Coordinates of C-alpha atoms in Angstrom, one line a residue:
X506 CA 0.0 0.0 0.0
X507 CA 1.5 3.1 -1.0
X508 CA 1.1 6.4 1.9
X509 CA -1.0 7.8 -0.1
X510 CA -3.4 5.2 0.1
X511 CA -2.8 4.7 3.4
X512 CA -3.7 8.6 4.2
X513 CA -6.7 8.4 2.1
X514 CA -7.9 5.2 4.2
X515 CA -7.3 7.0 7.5
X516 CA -9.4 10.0 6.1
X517 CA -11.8 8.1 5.1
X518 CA -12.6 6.6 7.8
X519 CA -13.7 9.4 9.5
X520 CA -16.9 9.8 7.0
X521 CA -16.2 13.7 6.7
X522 CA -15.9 15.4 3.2
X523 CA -11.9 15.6 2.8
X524 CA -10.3 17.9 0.7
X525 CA -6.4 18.0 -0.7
X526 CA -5.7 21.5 -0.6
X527 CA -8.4 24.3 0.4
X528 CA -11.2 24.0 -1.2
X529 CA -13.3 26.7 -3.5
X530 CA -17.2 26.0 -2.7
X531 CA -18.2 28.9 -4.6
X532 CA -21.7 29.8 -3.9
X533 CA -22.9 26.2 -2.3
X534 CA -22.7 26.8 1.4
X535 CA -19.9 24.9 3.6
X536 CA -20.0 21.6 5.3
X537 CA -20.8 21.9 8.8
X538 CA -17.9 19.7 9.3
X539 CA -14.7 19.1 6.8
X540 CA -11.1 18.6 6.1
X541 CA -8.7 19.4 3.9
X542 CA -5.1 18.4 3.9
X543 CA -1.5 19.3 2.5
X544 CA 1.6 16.7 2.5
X545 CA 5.0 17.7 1.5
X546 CA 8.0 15.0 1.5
X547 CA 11.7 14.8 2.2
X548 CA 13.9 12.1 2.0
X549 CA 16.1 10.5 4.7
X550 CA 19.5 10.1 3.1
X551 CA 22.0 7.4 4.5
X552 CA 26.1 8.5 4.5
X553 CA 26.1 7.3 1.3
X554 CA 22.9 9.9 -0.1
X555 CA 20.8 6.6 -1.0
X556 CA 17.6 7.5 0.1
X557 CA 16.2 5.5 3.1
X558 CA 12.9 6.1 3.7
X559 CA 10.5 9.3 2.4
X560 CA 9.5 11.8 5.4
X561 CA 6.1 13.0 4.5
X562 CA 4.8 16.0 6.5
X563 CA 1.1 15.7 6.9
X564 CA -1.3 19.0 7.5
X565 CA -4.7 18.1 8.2
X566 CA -6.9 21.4 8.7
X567 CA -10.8 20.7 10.8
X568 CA -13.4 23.0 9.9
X569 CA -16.6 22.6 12.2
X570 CA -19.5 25.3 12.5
X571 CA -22.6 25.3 14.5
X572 CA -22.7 24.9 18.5
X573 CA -20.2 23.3 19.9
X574 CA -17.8 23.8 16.7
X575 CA -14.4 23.7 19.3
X576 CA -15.7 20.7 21.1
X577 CA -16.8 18.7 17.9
X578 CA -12.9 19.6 16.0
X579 CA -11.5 18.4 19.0
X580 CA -13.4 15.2 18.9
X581 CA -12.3 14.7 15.0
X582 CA -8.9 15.3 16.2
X583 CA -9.0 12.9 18.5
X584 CA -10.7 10.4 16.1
X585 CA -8.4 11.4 13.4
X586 CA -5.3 10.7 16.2
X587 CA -6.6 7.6 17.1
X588 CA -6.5 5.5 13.8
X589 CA -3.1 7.7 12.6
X590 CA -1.1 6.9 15.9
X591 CA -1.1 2.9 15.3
X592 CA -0.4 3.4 11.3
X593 CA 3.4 4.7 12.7
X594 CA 2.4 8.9 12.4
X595 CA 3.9 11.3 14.7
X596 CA 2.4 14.5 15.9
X597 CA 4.1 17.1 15.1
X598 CA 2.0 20.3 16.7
X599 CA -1.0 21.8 15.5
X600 CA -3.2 24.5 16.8
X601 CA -6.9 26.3 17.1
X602 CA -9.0 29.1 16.7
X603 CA -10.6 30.7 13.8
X604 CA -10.0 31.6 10.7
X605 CA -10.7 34.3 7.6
X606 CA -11.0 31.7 5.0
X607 CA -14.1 30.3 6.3
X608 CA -15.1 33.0 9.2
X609 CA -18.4 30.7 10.0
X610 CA -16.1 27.9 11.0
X611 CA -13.8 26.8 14.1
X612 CA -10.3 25.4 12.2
X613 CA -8.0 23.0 14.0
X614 CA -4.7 22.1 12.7
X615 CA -2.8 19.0 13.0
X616 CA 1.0 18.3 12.1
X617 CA 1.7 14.7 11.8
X618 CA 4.8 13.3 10.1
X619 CA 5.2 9.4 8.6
X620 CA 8.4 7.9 7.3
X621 CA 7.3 5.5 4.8
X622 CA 9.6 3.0 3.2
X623 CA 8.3 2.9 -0.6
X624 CA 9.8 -0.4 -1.4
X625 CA 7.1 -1.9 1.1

């Protein structure tokens, strides 16, 4: 399975509409709930400069409106946490609050990190 399948199947799971990069809804109003997500990789070189493994830098971005918006992103980031831990991702960080791009919504952030062997 490649990561990015594996991403996908974590994302999935979590029966939210998921979006790579911010999405444009144009006039249609938002989800009361969604995510969208950037990755970005590096390599991890041996002495040598073969590559090891690829380091991919997961952001995962919660969007939640309505009553209890902090409370419900919380719980998705808990959710989310919960099936990425055992699949070998590492948080990073992340943060909270709200945001400009969707003003209606509370965003949470997420910073996880996987090293993925590609010959697997």
């Amino acid at each position: 399975m490649s990561f990015f399948e594996k991403l996908d199947e974590l994302l999935s799971a979590l029966e939210i509409p998921c979006y790579e990069g911010q999405p444009d809804f144009g006039e249609e109003p938002e989800p009361e709930a969604f995510i969208s997500y950037n990755v970005y990789d590096y390599p991890a070189l041996s002495g040598c400069g073969k590559e090891l493994v690829t380091c991919y830098n997961v952001t995962v971005n919660i969007y939640t409106s309505g009553e209890n918006r902090a409370v419900i992103a919380d719980n998705i980031a808990h959710a989310l946490w919960n099936l990425a831990e055992p699949e070998g991702f590492v948080r990073r960080g992340g943060s909270c609050g709200y945001t400009d791009d969707y003003p209606d919504h509370y965003h949470r952030i997420i910073e996880m990190i996987c090293n993925y062997n590609n010959n697997e």
